[in-house]
Amino acid sequence: MREIYRTNPCISIFLMSSISVLMVVVVTNVTSNGLTLFSLPSSPWSWTPAVSLSPSHFHGTKPPPGKPAGKLNRVEAILAGARAQIKEALNNGSSSMSNSYVQDQDDYIPKGDIYRNPYAFHRSYQLMEKLFKIYVYEEGEPPIFHNGPSKSIYSIEGIFIASIEKDTMFRTRDPNKAHVYYLPFSVVMILETLFDPIVRDKAVLERTIGGYIRLISSKYPFWNRSFGADHFMLSCHDWGPRATWYVPQLYFTSIRALCNANSSERFNPRKDVSIPEINLQTGEIDGLIGGPPPLERTILAFFAGRAHGRIRPNLFKHWKEKDDDIRVYEKLPNGISYKEMMMKSRFCICPSGWEVASPRIVEAIYSECVPVLISQKYVLPFSDVLDWGAFSVEISVEEIPEMKKILMAIGDDEYLKMQENVKMVQKHFVINDPPKRFDVFNMIVHSIWLRRLNVIVHNNNHN
């Protein structure tokens, strides 16, 4: 087998079958500041499967014989060129803007300290719009496939499915031109449709998703060609990670776009995508953005919610209805509006509940209230390009008793800058129908694009 691409360091996985030889190379270019090419931490997350992958794990399927590798090589050549251009922007900074950046279709250019590297992000985003192609498998019937909730805490599942299936920029009808392949099942709809709350047979996930993978892997060559490395699923349900347990490639190799992005539960940010949890209570997407200026925000910090999980009981122990500056409620008093309280607050407390993600983070951003993040092992959405430290405050569980002291220590100038950054970053969390450039749909697609750039698939098939 010849070497087709190598970075230093890199991780290679060789998967053998009697018909083909697969090489999956995971790109881990490390910059001088210890971050990878796309600003993912180089430690402690390494892209190493926890099991030895072999054909026996993969339902005994093999790629159909006689498929030429030329089309795959052309796809990989396109991605190699994109990597080189993004790396140029990363290394050259603003000088590359005038030399190699094409003119944007609107006047928005990423800039400011809300970005880890605005030049690399800008170039990457432009290349994504120009090059990236997604194939959506058409198999499966609604409501479980090609459908999902468009309101409630799980709304992002339905919104993404609807947006990608109507999309004309990224979606391709020719699977040979695709860079990634989308598995359009909804975990929410599987559970709502098939899960019996009395019997509680979680094997419905295994039967439904496992059967779907067997279907597409027997009908098409693409899953077996990469053992799922260039495929992705998306779920905002708490059981989204669990839904991938039953197919080893889906769990260890494929791109998983999840709200429940918990690194202690094997969420791997080198290949997996953290997506924001957005609670659309009525399904309406208008009128969610905006808030009063800082001088009209008279409450230091605010939280209201149930006491579930490991973090919130500690928050209630120290702050529940004990301080006029730190307003913490398990249940809001009559006549007090949750949204109005967020509008009146300088900081909005966003603790994890049963799972690491919280819709309060996006609610705070929409309300122009600086989020106070209290979580453990949570990989924040879009953190490969966004610098969350520029528009939020992170407090450890151990620091909860000192929260007021920490927030009071943030001076007016620092707070005003942080709040202005919250208003700037709104663009990346807003839902539009149809989607608009740089909004939450496009940011999710960009995160998937980056993970695909982290992988090189090469298939030698001489039959």
Short mmCIF file of C-alpha atoms in Angstrom, two decimals:
data_model
loop_
_atom_site.label_atom_id
_atom_site.label_comp_id
_atom_site.label_asym_id
_atom_site.label_seq_id
_atom_site.Cartn_x
_atom_site.Cartn_y
_atom_site.Cartn_z
CA MET A 1 0.00 0.00 0.00
CA ARG A 2 1.38 3.39 -0.94
CA GLU A 3 1.24 6.33 1.42
CA ILE A 4 -1.19 8.95 0.10
CA TYR A 5 -1.03 11.67 2.75
CA ARG A 6 0.90 12.14 5.90
CA THR A 7 1.06 14.85 8.51
CA ASN A 8 3.15 14.92 11.65
CA PRO A 9 1.83 13.51 13.86
CA CYS A 10 -0.99 11.45 12.38
CA ILE A 11 -2.99 8.43 13.36
CA SER A 12 -3.66 5.73 10.77
CA ILE A 13 -6.14 2.91 10.93
CA PHE A 14 -5.75 0.03 8.52
CA LEU A 15 -8.83 -2.10 7.93
CA MET A 16 -8.41 -5.19 5.77
CA SER A 17 -10.86 -7.32 3.83
CA SER A 18 -10.37 -9.89 1.09
CA ILE A 19 -11.49 -7.41 -1.55
CA SER A 20 -10.17 -4.02 -0.53
CA VAL A 21 -7.65 -2.20 1.58
CA LEU A 22 -8.84 0.89 3.39
CA MET A 23 -6.66 3.59 4.83
CA VAL A 24 -8.24 6.19 7.08
CA VAL A 25 -5.74 8.87 8.06
CA VAL A 26 -6.77 11.31 10.74
CA VAL A 27 -5.12 14.67 10.21
CA THR A 28 -3.77 16.20 13.41
CA ASN A 29 -1.67 19.17 12.37
CA VAL A 30 -0.53 20.78 15.61
CA THR A 31 0.12 24.50 15.74
CA SER A 32 2.69 26.24 17.89
CA ASN A 33 0.11 26.98 20.58
CA GLY A 34 -0.67 23.31 21.05
CA LEU A 35 -3.89 23.37 19.05
CA THR A 36 -4.59 21.35 15.94
CA LEU A 37 -5.10 22.93 12.54
CA PHE A 38 -8.72 23.71 13.32
CA SER A 39 -8.16 24.71 16.96
CA LEU A 40 -9.31 21.46 18.52
CA PRO A 41 -7.30 20.70 21.65
CA SER A 42 -4.53 18.20 20.97
CA SER A 43 -5.03 16.69 24.42
CA PRO A 44 -6.75 14.86 26.06
CA TRP A 45 -8.84 13.96 23.00
CA SER A 46 -7.04 11.61 20.64
CA TRP A 47 -8.75 9.91 17.75
CA THR A 48 -8.14 6.31 18.70
CA PRO A 49 -10.93 3.73 18.59
CA ALA A 50 -11.51 1.95 21.87
CA VAL A 51 -11.93 -1.36 20.07
CA SER A 52 -9.95 -3.05 17.35
CA LEU A 53 -11.95 -2.58 14.18
CA SER A 54 -12.08 -5.52 11.82
CA PRO A 55 -14.52 -6.76 9.18
CA SER A 56 -16.15 -9.02 11.76
CA HIS A 57 -17.56 -5.92 13.46
CA PHE A 58 -19.29 -4.78 10.31
CA HIS A 59 -22.13 -7.25 9.77
CA GLY A 60 -19.93 -9.29 7.44
CA THR A 61 -20.48 -6.86 4.57
CA LYS A 62 -17.88 -6.13 1.90
CA PRO A 63 -17.69 -3.37 -0.68
CA PRO A 64 -19.23 -4.38 -4.02
CA PRO A 65 -16.44 -5.62 -6.35
CA GLY A 66 -15.28 -3.76 -9.39
CA LYS A 67 -15.88 -0.21 -8.10
CA PRO A 68 -13.21 2.18 -9.43
CA ALA A 69 -11.31 4.28 -6.91
CA GLY A 70 -10.88 7.22 -9.28
CA LYS A 71 -13.97 9.13 -8.13
CA LEU A 72 -12.96 8.82 -4.48
CA ASN A 73 -9.46 10.01 -5.32
CA ARG A 74 -10.90 13.10 -7.03
CA VAL A 75 -12.99 13.87 -3.93
CA GLU A 76 -9.90 13.51 -1.74
CA ALA A 77 -7.86 15.74 -4.05
CA ILE A 78 -10.44 18.51 -3.61
CA LEU A 79 -10.21 18.17 0.17
CA ALA A 80 -6.41 18.19 0.06
CA GLY A 81 -6.48 21.50 -1.79
CA ALA A 82 -8.88 22.94 0.79
CA ARG A 83 -6.60 21.87 3.66
CA ALA A 84 -3.68 23.64 2.04
CA GLN A 85 -5.60 26.89 1.57
CA ILE A 86 -6.94 26.89 5.13
CA LYS A 87 -3.45 26.24 6.44
CA GLU A 88 -2.17 29.18 4.39
CA ALA A 89 -4.77 31.45 5.97
CA LEU A 90 -3.88 30.08 9.40
CA ASN A 91 -0.18 30.77 8.90
CA ASN A 92 -0.36 34.07 7.01
CA GLY A 93 -3.24 35.73 8.84
CA SER A 94 -4.55 38.99 7.42
CA SER A 95 -2.05 39.04 4.54
CA SER A 96 -3.89 36.14 2.92
CA MET A 97 -7.12 38.13 2.86
CA SER A 98 -6.04 40.41 0.04
CA ASN A 99 -4.08 37.75 -1.85
CA SER A 100 -6.35 34.72 -1.93
CA TYR A 101 -9.78 35.49 -0.53
CA VAL A 102 -12.62 35.74 -3.00
CA GLN A 103 -15.16 38.50 -2.62
CA ASP A 104 -17.97 37.58 -0.24
CA GLN A 105 -21.56 37.74 -1.39
CA ASP A 106 -22.45 39.98 1.55
CA ASP A 107 -20.55 42.38 3.74
CA TYR A 108 -19.96 40.04 6.69
CA ILE A 109 -16.37 39.02 7.26
CA PRO A 110 -15.51 37.15 10.49
CA LYS A 111 -13.34 39.32 12.71
CA GLY A 112 -12.79 40.06 16.37
CA ASP A 113 -11.88 38.08 19.43
CA ILE A 114 -15.00 35.88 19.35
CA TYR A 115 -13.01 33.76 16.87
CA ARG A 116 -9.99 31.62 17.57
CA ASN A 117 -8.61 32.49 14.15
CA PRO A 118 -10.95 34.59 11.99
CA TYR A 119 -8.77 34.28 8.87
CA ALA A 120 -8.70 30.49 8.91
CA PHE A 121 -12.41 30.36 9.69
CA HIS A 122 -13.24 32.79 6.90
CA ARG A 123 -11.22 30.87 4.33
CA SER A 124 -12.60 27.55 5.51
CA TYR A 125 -16.17 28.83 5.33
CA GLN A 126 -15.70 30.16 1.80
CA LEU A 127 -14.22 26.87 0.66
CA MET A 128 -17.07 24.98 2.30
CA GLU A 129 -19.61 27.04 0.35
CA LYS A 130 -17.72 26.51 -2.88
CA LEU A 131 -16.80 22.83 -2.57
CA PHE A 132 -18.63 20.87 0.12
CA LYS A 133 -21.19 18.32 -1.05
CA ILE A 134 -23.48 16.21 1.12
CA TYR A 135 -25.41 13.17 -0.07
CA VAL A 136 -28.61 12.42 1.82
CA TYR A 137 -29.67 8.78 1.70
CA GLU A 138 -33.23 8.64 0.40
CA GLU A 139 -34.12 5.30 1.97
CA GLY A 140 -36.46 5.21 4.96
CA GLU A 141 -39.94 6.55 5.49
CA PRO A 142 -41.29 9.29 7.79
CA PRO A 143 -41.89 9.76 10.64
CA ILE A 144 -38.68 8.02 11.72
CA PHE A 145 -36.63 9.03 8.67
CA HIS A 146 -36.63 12.36 6.81
CA ASN A 147 -38.57 13.92 9.66
CA GLY A 148 -38.02 15.28 13.14
CA PRO A 149 -39.39 17.69 15.75
CA SER A 150 -39.32 21.36 14.80
CA LYS A 151 -40.27 22.60 18.26
CA SER A 152 -39.37 21.71 21.86
CA ILE A 153 -35.91 21.13 23.25
CA TYR A 154 -35.12 18.70 20.42
CA SER A 155 -36.04 21.10 17.62
CA ILE A 156 -32.63 21.07 15.96
CA GLU A 157 -33.20 17.50 14.70
CA GLY A 158 -36.22 18.42 12.59
CA ILE A 159 -34.84 21.79 11.55
CA PHE A 160 -31.61 20.27 10.25
CA ILE A 161 -33.34 17.45 8.39
CA ALA A 162 -35.78 19.85 6.73
CA SER A 163 -33.04 22.36 5.87
CA ILE A 164 -30.56 19.88 4.37
CA GLU A 165 -33.22 18.13 2.31
CA LYS A 166 -34.36 21.46 0.80
CA ASP A 167 -30.80 22.74 0.41
CA THR A 168 -29.43 23.58 -3.03
CA MET A 169 -25.88 24.62 -2.08
CA PHE A 170 -24.53 21.58 -0.25
CA ARG A 171 -26.85 18.73 -1.16
CA THR A 172 -25.86 16.65 -4.16
CA ARG A 173 -27.98 14.01 -5.87
CA ASP A 174 -24.84 12.26 -7.15
CA PRO A 175 -23.30 10.20 -4.31
CA ASN A 176 -20.01 9.89 -6.21
CA LYS A 177 -19.50 13.66 -5.83
CA ALA A 178 -20.24 13.73 -2.10
CA HIS A 179 -17.68 14.40 0.62
CA VAL A 180 -19.99 13.15 3.37
CA TYR A 181 -23.15 11.06 3.56
CA TYR A 182 -26.03 11.92 5.87
CA LEU A 183 -28.04 9.25 7.69
CA PRO A 184 -31.43 11.03 7.99
CA PHE A 185 -32.93 9.27 11.01
CA SER A 186 -34.33 11.07 14.05
CA VAL A 187 -33.64 9.54 17.44
CA VAL A 188 -36.55 11.54 18.85
CA MET A 189 -38.96 10.08 16.30
CA ILE A 190 -37.66 6.53 16.80
CA LEU A 191 -38.41 6.81 20.51
CA GLU A 192 -41.72 8.61 20.07
CA THR A 193 -42.90 6.10 17.48
CA LEU A 194 -41.46 2.75 18.61
CA PHE A 195 -40.40 3.03 22.25
CA ASP A 196 -42.89 1.60 24.76
CA PRO A 197 -42.62 3.62 28.02
CA ILE A 198 -43.80 0.61 30.03
CA VAL A 199 -41.70 -2.12 28.43
CA ARG A 200 -38.79 0.33 27.92
CA ASP A 201 -37.11 -1.82 25.31
CA LYS A 202 -34.09 0.25 24.27
CA ALA A 203 -33.30 -2.36 21.62
CA VAL A 204 -35.63 -0.45 19.28
CA LEU A 205 -32.64 1.80 18.63
CA GLU A 206 -30.46 -1.17 17.74
CA ARG A 207 -33.06 -2.73 15.46
CA THR A 208 -33.94 0.50 13.66
CA ILE A 209 -30.50 2.04 13.24
CA GLY A 210 -28.65 -1.24 12.80
CA GLY A 211 -31.14 -2.31 10.15
CA TYR A 212 -30.78 1.02 8.37
CA ILE A 213 -26.99 0.75 8.24
CA ARG A 214 -27.27 -2.79 6.88
CA LEU A 215 -29.63 -1.50 4.19
CA ILE A 216 -27.47 1.36 2.96
CA SER A 217 -24.22 -0.64 3.30
CA SER A 218 -25.61 -3.44 1.12
CA LYS A 219 -27.15 -1.09 -1.47
CA TYR A 220 -24.29 1.42 -1.80
CA PRO A 221 -20.47 1.07 -1.69
CA PHE A 222 -19.82 4.22 0.35
CA TRP A 223 -20.31 3.01 3.94
CA ASN A 224 -18.11 -0.06 3.48
CA ARG A 225 -15.54 1.94 1.52
CA SER A 226 -14.73 4.03 4.58
CA PHE A 227 -16.41 1.94 7.30
CA GLY A 228 -18.54 4.99 7.99
CA ALA A 229 -15.74 7.54 8.45
CA ASP A 230 -17.30 9.93 5.91
CA HIS A 231 -20.87 9.47 7.18
CA PHE A 232 -22.68 11.50 9.82
CA MET A 233 -25.79 11.40 11.98
CA LEU A 234 -27.38 14.18 14.02
CA SER A 235 -29.36 14.04 17.25
CA CYS A 236 -30.31 16.38 20.06
CA HIS A 237 -31.96 13.71 22.21
CA ASP A 238 -30.26 12.73 25.48
CA TRP A 239 -30.06 9.24 24.04
CA GLY A 240 -28.36 10.43 20.87
CA PRO A 241 -25.01 8.93 21.90
CA ARG A 242 -26.72 5.70 23.03
CA ALA A 243 -28.33 5.38 19.61
CA THR A 244 -24.85 4.92 18.09
CA TRP A 245 -23.72 2.19 20.51
CA TYR A 246 -25.16 -0.63 18.46
CA VAL A 247 -23.12 -0.14 15.28
CA PRO A 248 -19.38 -0.02 16.11
CA GLN A 249 -18.47 2.05 13.02
CA LEU A 250 -21.17 4.62 13.79
CA TYR A 251 -19.91 4.95 17.37
CA PHE A 252 -16.15 4.89 16.84
CA THR A 253 -15.63 6.06 13.26
CA SER A 254 -18.53 8.13 11.91
CA ILE A 255 -19.15 11.82 12.58
CA ARG A 256 -21.77 12.18 15.32
CA ALA A 257 -23.42 15.60 15.57
CA LEU A 258 -24.81 15.70 19.12
CA CYS A 259 -26.24 18.13 21.64
CA ASN A 260 -25.12 15.75 24.38
CA ALA A 261 -21.44 16.43 23.73
CA ASN A 262 -19.96 14.86 26.85
CA SER A 263 -16.28 13.97 26.52
CA SER A 264 -16.52 11.66 29.55
CA GLU A 265 -18.99 9.56 27.52
CA ARG A 266 -16.65 9.15 24.54
CA PHE A 267 -17.71 12.24 22.65
CA ASN A 268 -14.60 12.82 20.55
CA PRO A 269 -14.29 16.40 19.25
CA ARG A 270 -11.81 15.40 16.56
CA LYS A 271 -14.52 13.47 14.76
CA ASP A 272 -17.78 14.40 16.55
CA VAL A 273 -19.67 17.71 16.33
CA SER A 274 -21.19 19.56 19.28
CA ILE A 275 -24.44 21.23 18.24
CA PRO A 276 -26.38 23.79 20.29
CA GLU A 277 -29.56 22.82 22.10
CA ILE A 278 -32.30 25.27 21.05
CA ASN A 279 -35.67 25.11 22.75
CA LEU A 280 -38.33 26.34 20.34
CA GLN A 281 -41.36 26.02 22.57
CA THR A 282 -43.87 26.94 19.86
CA GLY A 283 -41.77 26.29 16.77
CA GLU A 284 -41.66 30.01 15.96
CA ILE A 285 -38.25 31.39 15.02
CA ASP A 286 -39.14 35.09 14.83
CA GLY A 287 -38.86 37.58 17.69
CA LEU A 288 -36.29 35.59 19.70
CA ILE A 289 -33.36 37.98 19.39
CA GLY A 290 -32.65 41.16 21.30
CA GLY A 291 -32.53 42.76 24.72
CA PRO A 292 -32.08 46.04 26.55
CA PRO A 293 -28.72 47.82 26.84
CA PRO A 294 -26.39 47.03 29.77
CA LEU A 295 -27.42 50.08 31.84
CA GLU A 296 -30.99 48.76 31.99
CA ARG A 297 -29.91 45.37 33.31
CA THR A 298 -30.32 45.72 37.07
CA ILE A 299 -29.89 42.07 38.14
CA LEU A 300 -26.38 40.65 38.39
CA ALA A 301 -27.22 37.03 37.54
CA PHE A 302 -30.30 34.86 37.05
CA PHE A 303 -31.33 31.21 36.84
CA ALA A 304 -34.64 29.38 37.05
CA GLY A 305 -35.08 25.65 36.52
CA ARG A 306 -35.50 22.26 38.07
CA ALA A 307 -32.95 20.71 40.42
CA HIS A 308 -32.06 17.69 38.32
CA GLY A 309 -28.54 16.50 37.65
CA ARG A 310 -25.43 16.79 39.81
CA ILE A 311 -24.68 20.51 39.45
CA ARG A 312 -27.98 22.25 40.10
CA PRO A 313 -28.53 20.94 43.66
CA ASN A 314 -25.20 22.53 44.56
CA LEU A 315 -26.27 25.78 42.88
CA PHE A 316 -29.54 25.78 44.85
CA LYS A 317 -27.77 24.95 48.08
CA HIS A 318 -25.73 28.15 47.91
CA TRP A 319 -27.95 30.57 45.99
CA LYS A 320 -31.60 29.56 45.83
CA GLU A 321 -33.63 32.66 46.83
CA LYS A 322 -30.81 33.86 49.09
CA ASP A 323 -29.46 36.95 47.33
CA ASP A 324 -31.03 39.91 45.53
CA ASP A 325 -28.11 40.07 43.11
CA ILE A 326 -27.91 36.36 42.32
CA ARG A 327 -31.53 35.45 41.53
CA VAL A 328 -31.82 31.65 41.59
CA TYR A 329 -35.23 29.98 41.56
CA GLU A 330 -36.44 26.43 41.27
CA LYS A 331 -39.86 27.84 40.44
CA LEU A 332 -40.44 31.43 39.44
CA PRO A 333 -42.79 33.43 41.69
CA ASN A 334 -46.16 34.32 40.21
CA GLY A 335 -46.10 37.35 37.95
CA ILE A 336 -42.42 37.03 37.04
CA SER A 337 -41.57 36.27 33.41
CA TYR A 338 -38.59 34.03 32.62
CA LYS A 339 -37.77 35.95 29.45
CA GLU A 340 -38.05 39.32 31.20
CA MET A 341 -35.70 38.13 33.94
CA MET A 342 -33.12 37.20 31.33
CA MET A 343 -33.57 40.62 29.75
CA LYS A 344 -32.98 42.34 33.10
CA SER A 345 -29.86 40.33 33.95
CA ARG A 346 -26.25 41.05 33.14
CA PHE A 347 -25.31 37.39 33.45
CA CYS A 348 -27.46 34.30 32.85
CA ILE A 349 -26.46 31.16 34.76
CA CYS A 350 -26.38 28.06 32.53
CA PRO A 351 -25.75 24.90 34.59
CA SER A 352 -25.91 21.42 33.11
CA GLY A 353 -28.88 19.26 34.09
CA TRP A 354 -29.12 15.52 33.57
CA GLU A 355 -26.96 15.98 30.49
CA VAL A 356 -24.20 18.48 29.77
CA ALA A 357 -26.06 20.60 27.21
CA SER A 358 -28.48 23.32 28.25
CA PRO A 359 -30.85 25.38 26.06
CA ARG A 360 -30.22 28.29 28.44
CA ILE A 361 -26.93 28.97 26.71
CA VAL A 362 -28.64 29.87 23.45
CA GLU A 363 -31.47 31.61 25.33
CA ALA A 364 -28.86 33.80 27.04
CA ILE A 365 -27.18 34.61 23.74
CA TYR A 366 -30.53 35.48 22.16
CA SER A 367 -31.32 37.75 25.15
CA GLU A 368 -27.88 39.43 24.97
CA CYS A 369 -27.16 38.20 28.48
CA VAL A 370 -23.62 36.94 29.11
CA PRO A 371 -23.77 33.16 29.73
CA VAL A 372 -22.25 31.76 32.92
CA LEU A 373 -21.30 28.19 32.04
CA ILE A 374 -21.28 25.58 34.79
CA SER A 375 -20.67 22.12 33.41
CA GLN A 376 -18.26 19.20 33.45
CA LYS A 377 -16.71 17.62 30.36
CA TYR A 378 -18.95 19.63 28.01
CA VAL A 379 -17.49 20.33 24.57
CA LEU A 380 -19.12 23.64 23.64
CA PRO A 381 -20.76 24.10 20.23
CA PHE A 382 -18.54 25.45 17.44
CA SER A 383 -15.60 25.70 19.86
CA ASP A 384 -13.21 24.80 17.05
CA VAL A 385 -13.77 28.29 15.62
CA LEU A 386 -15.40 30.27 18.45
CA ASP A 387 -13.48 31.47 21.51
CA TRP A 388 -16.13 31.09 24.21
CA GLY A 389 -13.96 32.95 26.72
CA ALA A 390 -14.65 36.16 24.78
CA PHE A 391 -18.41 36.11 25.34
CA SER A 392 -19.08 33.88 28.36
CA VAL A 393 -17.85 33.16 31.87
CA GLU A 394 -16.92 29.63 32.88
CA ILE A 395 -17.27 28.67 36.54
CA SER A 396 -16.30 25.29 37.91
CA VAL A 397 -18.61 23.37 40.24
CA GLU A 398 -16.17 24.03 43.06
CA GLU A 399 -16.43 27.78 42.43
CA ILE A 400 -20.23 27.96 42.78
CA PRO A 401 -20.02 29.36 46.37
CA GLU A 402 -17.76 32.14 45.01
CA MET A 403 -19.93 32.96 42.00
CA LYS A 404 -20.99 36.43 43.15
CA LYS A 405 -17.43 37.37 43.97
CA ILE A 406 -16.26 36.14 40.55
CA LEU A 407 -18.94 38.06 38.66
CA MET A 408 -18.53 41.24 40.71
CA ALA A 409 -14.82 41.16 39.89
CA ILE A 410 -15.59 41.60 36.20
CA GLY A 411 -15.19 45.33 35.60
CA ASP A 412 -17.60 47.47 33.57
CA ASP A 413 -15.30 47.74 30.58
CA GLU A 414 -14.70 44.00 30.48
CA TYR A 415 -18.42 43.29 30.86
CA LEU A 416 -19.38 45.74 28.10
CA LYS A 417 -16.91 44.10 25.74
CA MET A 418 -18.19 40.66 26.64
CA GLN A 419 -21.81 41.70 26.16
CA GLU A 420 -20.99 43.26 22.80
CA ASN A 421 -19.38 39.96 21.81
CA VAL A 422 -22.58 38.13 22.78
CA LYS A 423 -24.46 40.31 20.30
CA MET A 424 -21.84 39.55 17.64
CA VAL A 425 -22.01 35.79 18.13
CA GLN A 426 -25.82 35.70 17.87
CA LYS A 427 -25.40 35.40 14.09
CA HIS A 428 -24.04 31.88 14.54
CA PHE A 429 -26.88 30.58 16.73
CA VAL A 430 -29.93 32.05 15.02
CA ILE A 431 -32.33 29.82 13.05
CA ASN A 432 -33.48 31.07 9.65
CA ASP A 433 -35.96 29.60 7.18
CA PRO A 434 -34.47 29.34 4.67
CA PRO A 435 -30.97 29.28 6.21
CA LYS A 436 -28.69 32.28 5.82
CA ARG A 437 -24.91 32.45 5.67
CA PHE A 438 -23.14 31.88 8.99
CA ASP A 439 -26.34 30.95 10.85
CA VAL A 440 -26.75 27.87 13.04
CA PHE A 441 -27.53 25.51 10.16
CA ASN A 442 -24.45 26.63 8.25
CA MET A 443 -22.29 26.51 11.39
CA ILE A 444 -23.33 22.88 11.93
CA VAL A 445 -22.49 22.10 8.31
CA HIS A 446 -19.14 23.88 8.74
CA SER A 447 -18.36 21.78 11.82
CA ILE A 448 -19.07 18.64 9.79
CA TRP A 449 -16.87 20.01 6.99
CA LEU A 450 -13.97 20.42 9.42
CA ARG A 451 -14.33 16.85 10.69
CA ARG A 452 -14.33 15.57 7.13
CA LEU A 453 -11.14 17.53 6.52
CA ASN A 454 -9.65 15.66 9.48
CA VAL A 455 -10.02 12.37 7.63
CA ILE A 456 -8.51 11.02 4.43
CA VAL A 457 -10.10 7.92 2.95
CA HIS A 458 -8.18 5.89 0.42
CA ASN A 459 -9.49 2.68 -1.07
CA ASN A 460 -7.25 0.38 -3.08
CA ASN A 461 -9.51 -2.00 -4.96
CA HIS A 462 -7.91 -3.86 -7.84
CA ASN A 463 -10.75 -6.26 -8.65
#
